[in-house]
CSV table of C-alpha atoms in Angstrom, one decimal:
chain,number,residue,atom,x,y,z
Z,45,MET,CA,-37.2,-51.8,105.7
Z,46,ILE,CA,-35.0,-50.6,103.2
Z,47,LYS,CA,-33.8,-53.0,100.0
Z,48,GLU,CA,-30.4,-53.9,101.9
Z,49,ARG,CA,-32.5,-54.9,104.9
Z,50,CYS,CA,-34.9,-57.2,103.4
Z,51,ILE,CA,-32.2,-58.9,101.2
Z,52,ALA,CA,-30.1,-59.4,104.2
Z,53,LEU,CA,-33.4,-60.8,106.0
Z,54,MET,CA,-33.8,-62.9,103.1
Z,55,ASN,CA,-30.9,-64.4,102.8
Z,56,ILE,CA,-30.9,-65.2,106.6
Z,57,LEU,CA,-33.7,-67.1,105.6
Z,58,ALA,CA,-32.1,-68.8,102.7
Z,59,SER,CA,-29.5,-69.8,105.1
Z,60,LEU,CA,-31.5,-71.5,107.9
Z,61,ILE,CA,-34.1,-72.7,104.8
Z,62,GLY,CA,-31.2,-74.7,103.1
Z,63,TYR,CA,-29.9,-75.8,106.2
Z,64,ILE,CA,-32.6,-77.9,107.1
Z,65,ASP,CA,-33.6,-78.9,103.3
Z,66,LYS,CA,-29.9,-80.2,103.0
Z,67,SER,CA,-29.7,-81.9,106.5
Z,68,SER,CA,-29.7,-86.0,107.1
Z,69,LEU,CA,-33.2,-85.6,109.1
Z,70,PRO,CA,-36.4,-85.9,107.0
Z,71,PHE,CA,-38.4,-82.6,107.2
Z,72,ARG,CA,-41.4,-84.9,108.3
Z,73,LEU,CA,-39.7,-86.0,111.3
Z,74,ILE,CA,-39.0,-82.5,112.6
Z,75,HIS,CA,-42.1,-82.1,114.1
Z,76,GLY,CA,-41.0,-85.1,116.7
Z,77,LEU,CA,-38.1,-84.2,117.7
Z,78,VAL,CA,-37.7,-83.9,121.6
Z,79,GLY,CA,-38.1,-80.4,122.8
Z,80,PHE,CA,-40.2,-79.2,119.7
Z,81,GLU,CA,-42.4,-77.1,121.8
Z,82,ALA,CA,-40.2,-75.8,124.4
Z,83,MET,CA,-37.7,-74.8,121.5
Z,84,GLU,CA,-40.3,-72.9,120.3
Z,85,GLU,CA,-41.3,-70.8,123.0
Z,86,SER,CA,-37.8,-70.0,124.3
Z,87,VAL,CA,-37.0,-68.9,120.1
Z,88,ARG,CA,-40.0,-67.0,120.0
Z,89,LYS,CA,-38.6,-64.6,123.5
Z,90,GLU,CA,-35.3,-64.7,122.2
Z,91,MET,CA,-36.4,-63.1,118.6
Z,92,ARG,CA,-38.8,-60.8,120.1
Z,93,ALA,CA,-35.9,-59.5,122.4
Z,94,LEU,CA,-33.2,-59.1,119.8
Z,95,PHE,CA,-35.6,-56.9,117.6
Z,96,ASP,CA,-37.1,-55.1,120.3
Z,97,LYS,CA,-34.0,-54.3,122.4
Z,98,SER,CA,-31.9,-53.2,119.0
Z,99,ALA,CA,-31.8,-51.0,115.8
Z,100,ILE,CA,-32.7,-52.8,112.9
Z,101,ASP,CA,-28.9,-53.0,111.3
Z,102,THR,CA,-27.9,-54.2,115.0
Z,103,SER,CA,-30.4,-56.5,115.6
Z,104,LEU,CA,-29.6,-58.0,111.3
Z,105,LYS,CA,-26.1,-58.1,112.2
Z,106,SER,CA,-26.7,-60.4,115.5
Z,107,LEU,CA,-29.1,-62.8,113.8
Z,108,GLN,CA,-26.5,-63.2,111.3
Z,109,GLY,CA,-24.0,-64.2,113.4
Z,110,LYS,CA,-26.4,-66.4,115.4
Z,111,VAL,CA,-27.5,-68.0,112.1
Z,112,LYS,CA,-23.7,-68.9,111.1
Z,113,SER,CA,-22.9,-70.7,114.3
Z,114,ILE,CA,-26.3,-72.6,113.7
Z,115,ILE,CA,-25.9,-73.5,110.6
Z,116,SER,CA,-22.0,-74.9,111.0
Z,117,LYS,CA,-22.9,-78.1,112.7
Z,118,GLU,CA,-26.0,-80.6,112.6
Z,119,ASN,CA,-27.8,-81.4,115.8
Z,120,GLN,CA,-30.9,-81.7,117.4
Z,121,LYS,CA,-30.7,-78.2,119.2
Z,122,ASN,CA,-29.7,-76.6,115.9
Z,123,MET,CA,-32.2,-78.5,113.8
Z,124,LEU,CA,-35.0,-77.4,116.2
Z,125,THR,CA,-33.7,-73.4,116.2
Z,126,ALA,CA,-33.5,-73.3,113.0
Z,127,TYR,CA,-36.6,-74.3,112.0
Z,128,HIS,CA,-38.5,-72.4,114.4
Z,129,MET,CA,-36.6,-69.2,113.4
Z,130,CYS,CA,-38.0,-69.6,110.1
Z,131,MET,CA,-41.6,-70.0,111.2
Z,132,TRP,CA,-41.1,-66.7,113.6
Z,133,LEU,CA,-39.4,-65.0,110.8
Z,134,ASP,CA,-42.1,-65.8,108.2
Z,135,ARG,CA,-45.0,-65.0,110.6
Z,136,MET,CA,-43.4,-61.1,110.8
Z,137,LEU,CA,-43.1,-60.8,107.1
Z,138,SER,CA,-45.6,-58.3,105.3
Z,139,TYR,CA,-45.6,-56.9,101.8
Z,140,GLU,CA,-47.7,-53.5,102.8
Z,141,GLU,CA,-45.6,-50.4,102.6
Z,142,MET,CA,-46.9,-49.6,106.2
Z,143,ALA,CA,-46.6,-52.6,108.3
Z,144,LEU,CA,-46.7,-51.5,112.0
Z,145,GLY,CA,-44.7,-54.4,114.1
Z,146,LYS,CA,-43.6,-56.8,110.8
Z,147,PHE,CA,-41.0,-56.9,108.4
Z,148,SER,CA,-42.4,-54.9,105.5
Z,149,LEU,CA,-40.9,-56.5,101.8
Z,150,TYR,CA,-42.5,-53.6,100.3
Z,151,ALA,CA,-38.7,-52.4,99.1
Z,152,LEU,CA,-38.3,-55.3,97.1
Z,153,ILE,CA,-41.9,-56.0,96.0
Z,154,PRO,CA,-43.5,-52.5,95.3
Z,155,LEU,CA,-47.4,-53.6,94.8
Z,156,ARG,CA,-49.1,-50.5,93.5
Z,157,ALA,CA,-52.8,-50.8,92.1
Z,158,PHE,CA,-52.6,-50.5,88.2
Z,159,SER,CA,-49.2,-51.7,87.8
Z,160,TYR,CA,-47.6,-55.0,87.8
Z,161,VAL,CA,-44.1,-56.6,89.2
Z,162,GLY,CA,-41.7,-58.5,88.4
Z,163,ILE,CA,-39.0,-59.8,90.7
Z,164,ASP,CA,-36.6,-63.0,90.9
Z,165,ALA,CA,-35.4,-64.6,93.9
Z,166,LEU,CA,-35.6,-62.2,96.8
Z,167,ASN,CA,-32.5,-63.4,98.2
Z,168,ASP,CA,-28.9,-62.9,96.4
Z,169,ASN,CA,-26.9,-65.9,98.0
Z,170,TYR,CA,-28.8,-69.0,96.2
Z,171,GLU,CA,-25.3,-70.0,95.0
Z,172,GLU,CA,-23.9,-70.1,98.4
Z,173,THR,CA,-27.3,-71.6,100.2
Z,174,GLY,CA,-28.8,-73.7,97.2
Z,175,ILE,CA,-32.4,-71.9,97.7
Z,176,CYS,CA,-34.1,-69.3,96.4
Z,177,ILE,CA,-36.6,-67.6,97.6
Z,178,ILE,CA,-39.9,-66.3,96.0
Z,179,PRO,CA,-42.8,-64.7,97.5
Z,180,GLN,CA,-46.2,-66.0,98.9
Z,181,LEU,CA,-48.7,-63.4,98.5
Z,182,PRO,CA,-52.2,-63.8,100.0
Z,183,ILE,CA,-54.7,-65.8,98.2
Z,184,PHE,CA,-58.2,-63.5,97.4
Z,185,LYS,CA,-61.5,-66.1,98.6
Z,186,THR,CA,-64.2,-65.8,96.0
Z,187,ALA,CA,-67.7,-67.3,96.6
Z,188,MET,CA,-69.5,-70.2,94.7
Z,189,LEU,CA,-73.1,-70.6,93.9
Z,190,LEU,CA,-74.9,-73.9,95.1
Z,191,ASP,CA,-77.9,-75.4,93.8
Z,192,ASP,CA,-80.0,-73.8,96.0
Z,193,GLY,CA,-79.2,-70.5,95.1
Z,194,THR,CA,-76.9,-69.4,98.0
Z,195,GLU,CA,-73.5,-68.5,98.4
Z,196,ARG,CA,-70.6,-70.1,99.7
Z,197,GLU,CA,-67.1,-69.1,100.2
Z,198,ARG,CA,-64.4,-70.9,98.3
Z,199,THR,CA,-61.5,-72.5,100.3
Z,200,ALA,CA,-57.8,-70.5,99.3
Z,201,ALA,CA,-55.5,-73.1,98.8
Z,202,GLY,CA,-51.9,-72.8,100.1
Z,203,ARG,CA,-48.7,-73.7,98.5
Z,204,ASP,CA,-48.8,-77.1,100.8
Z,205,ALA,CA,-48.7,-79.4,97.6
Z,206,PHE,CA,-44.5,-78.0,97.5
Z,207,PRO,CA,-41.9,-80.0,99.4
Z,208,GLY,CA,-40.4,-79.7,102.8
Z,209,MET,CA,-41.2,-76.4,104.9
Z,210,ASN,CA,-43.3,-74.9,102.1
Z,211,GLY,CA,-46.1,-76.3,102.9
Z,212,GLU,CA,-45.8,-74.7,106.2
Z,213,LEU,CA,-44.3,-71.2,105.3
Z,214,ARG,CA,-47.2,-68.4,104.7
Z,215,ASN,CA,-45.5,-65.3,103.3
Z,216,ILE,CA,-42.5,-66.9,101.4
Z,217,ALA,CA,-42.1,-70.1,99.5
Z,218,TYR,CA,-38.5,-71.3,98.1
Z,219,TYR,CA,-37.4,-73.5,95.5
Z,220,GLU,CA,-33.9,-75.5,95.0
Z,221,TRP,CA,-31.6,-74.0,92.6
Z,222,ASN,CA,-30.5,-76.2,90.0
Z,223,ASN,CA,-27.5,-73.6,88.9
Z,224,ARG,CA,-29.4,-73.3,85.4
Z,225,CYS,CA,-32.4,-71.1,85.7
Z,226,ILE,CA,-34.3,-68.8,88.2
Z,227,VAL,CA,-37.8,-68.7,88.2
Z,228,HIS,CA,-39.2,-65.1,87.4
Z,229,ASN,CA,-42.3,-64.0,89.3
Z,230,ILE,CA,-44.6,-61.5,87.7
Z,231,ILE,CA,-47.4,-60.0,90.1
Z,232,VAL,CA,-50.8,-59.1,88.7
Z,233,PRO,CA,-52.9,-56.9,91.2
Z,234,TYR,CA,-56.6,-57.4,90.7
Z,235,GLU,CA,-57.0,-53.5,90.5
Z,236,TYR,CA,-54.7,-53.7,87.3
Z,237,ARG,CA,-57.2,-56.4,85.7
Z,238,GLU,CA,-59.5,-54.0,86.2
Z,239,ALA,CA,-57.8,-50.9,84.8
Z,240,GLN,CA,-57.4,-53.5,81.7
Z,241,GLY,CA,-61.0,-54.3,81.4
Z,242,MET,CA,-60.2,-57.7,82.4
Z,243,GLY,CA,-62.6,-57.7,84.9
Z,244,ASN,CA,-65.7,-57.5,83.1
Z,245,GLY,CA,-64.7,-60.4,80.6
Z,246,GLU,CA,-63.5,-57.7,77.8
Z,247,GLY,CA,-59.8,-58.6,78.2
Z,248,ASN,CA,-58.2,-61.7,78.8
Z,249,ILE,CA,-54.4,-61.9,80.4
Z,250,LYS,CA,-51.8,-63.9,78.0
Z,251,VAL,CA,-49.5,-66.2,80.2
Z,252,GLY,CA,-46.4,-68.1,77.7
Z,253,PHE,CA,-44.8,-70.5,79.3
Z,254,ILE,CA,-40.7,-71.2,77.9
Z,255,PRO,CA,-40.1,-74.9,78.2
Z,256,VAL,CA,-36.8,-76.0,79.7
Z,257,SER,CA,-35.7,-79.4,79.1
Z,258,ASP,CA,-33.0,-81.2,77.7
Z,259,ARG,CA,-34.6,-83.7,75.8
Z,260,THR,CA,-34.2,-82.7,72.3
Z,261,ASP,CA,-36.2,-85.7,71.0
Z,262,ILE,CA,-39.0,-84.1,72.7
Z,263,ILE,CA,-38.6,-80.5,72.4
Z,264,VAL,CA,-37.7,-79.7,68.9
Z,265,PRO,CA,-38.5,-75.9,67.5
Z,266,SER,CA,-39.3,-75.4,63.7
Z,267,TYR,CA,-38.7,-72.3,61.9
Z,268,LYS,CA,-41.2,-70.3,59.7
Z,269,ASP,CA,-40.8,-67.4,57.4
Z,270,VAL,CA,-43.2,-64.8,58.1
Z,271,ARG,CA,-44.1,-61.7,56.8
Z,272,ASN,CA,-44.6,-58.4,58.6
Z,273,GLY,CA,-45.3,-55.8,55.9
Z,274,LYS,CA,-41.9,-55.2,54.2
Z,275,TYR,CA,-40.1,-57.1,56.2
Z,276,LYS,CA,-39.4,-61.1,56.2
Z,277,LEU,CA,-39.1,-62.4,59.8
Z,278,ARG,CA,-37.5,-65.6,60.9
Z,279,GLU,CA,-39.8,-67.3,63.9
Z,280,MET,CA,-39.0,-70.4,65.9
Z,281,HIS,CA,-42.2,-72.4,67.0
Z,282,ILE,CA,-42.6,-75.2,69.4
Z,283,ASP,CA,-45.4,-76.7,68.5
Z,284,THR,CA,-46.0,-80.5,69.3
Z,285,PRO,CA,-50.0,-80.9,68.9
Z,286,HIS,CA,-49.5,-84.6,70.0
Z,287,HIS,CA,-47.1,-84.4,72.7
Z,288,GLU,CA,-48.6,-86.7,75.1
Z,289,GLU,CA,-48.5,-89.4,72.9
Z,290,ILE,CA,-44.8,-88.6,71.7
Z,291,ILE,CA,-43.9,-88.3,75.4
Z,292,HIS,CA,-45.8,-92.0,75.9
Z,293,ASN,CA,-44.0,-93.4,73.4
Z,294,VAL,CA,-40.7,-92.5,73.8
Z,295,ARG,CA,-41.2,-93.7,77.7
Z,296,ARG,CA,-42.2,-97.3,76.1
Z,297,SER,CA,-38.9,-97.1,73.8
Z,298,SER,CA,-36.8,-96.0,77.0
Z,299,TYR,CA,-37.9,-99.2,79.0
Z,300,GLY,CA,-38.2,-101.7,76.6
Z,301,ASN,CA,-41.8,-101.5,76.0
Z,302,ASP,CA,-42.3,-102.5,79.5
Z,303,LYS,CA,-45.4,-101.3,80.2
Z,304,HIS,CA,-45.1,-101.9,83.8
Z,305,GLY,CA,-41.6,-100.4,84.3
Z,306,PRO,CA,-40.5,-96.9,85.7
Z,307,SER,CA,-41.8,-93.7,83.2
Z,308,LYS,CA,-38.8,-90.6,84.0
Z,309,ILE,CA,-38.9,-87.7,81.8
């Protein structure tokens, strides 16, 4: 699909996820709704007919109308329909350039060997929906060597530790947009590591994390003057070697030294 169609599809998913995520029904109870299995089959047939019989642009426009109607009112039928639409669309996604019978997101994430890809949210309606969709790529399994010399395949864990629908989605994940920051995803393929000499222990991948906090009593930057040749530079450092102890002390002082009180940062 071209980029505009990919974004339109991601916007539809974001609308559905936002509707489910912000509903009064706890997500863990959705599988217990009466008619869960019957609605799954009904949605599958409807979605197949929608995309098999019409051009992709026509299908997306029709689906946008359906979704707008669904999310306009919270009830059992709409909740089940929204959930199964999300699951069906998620299973139909692919990151391959040529994905027969699938919705290819290659236009958004052009994964190529020997190069990396940086991308923010896959949808652009996060201000409206409060949902940022990010890619969830296949996890390559590796083998572990046992004491007896045999190999066993390691289990590849998905993102089931995340809240809401993230534990059930296979090809995308999402987080709530807080009007403050966007997660920037950097995807590094295996071939890129090999080309940089990182597959044989000769290189390293450096990952930098920028702390985001409004607790100035925990994260306090320091400044140092350093010389680079004939130039003198002003560098900022956030270096707190005993940050665990500092956070612990802040927690205790915040709750009157009550060891049994709640701990929040």
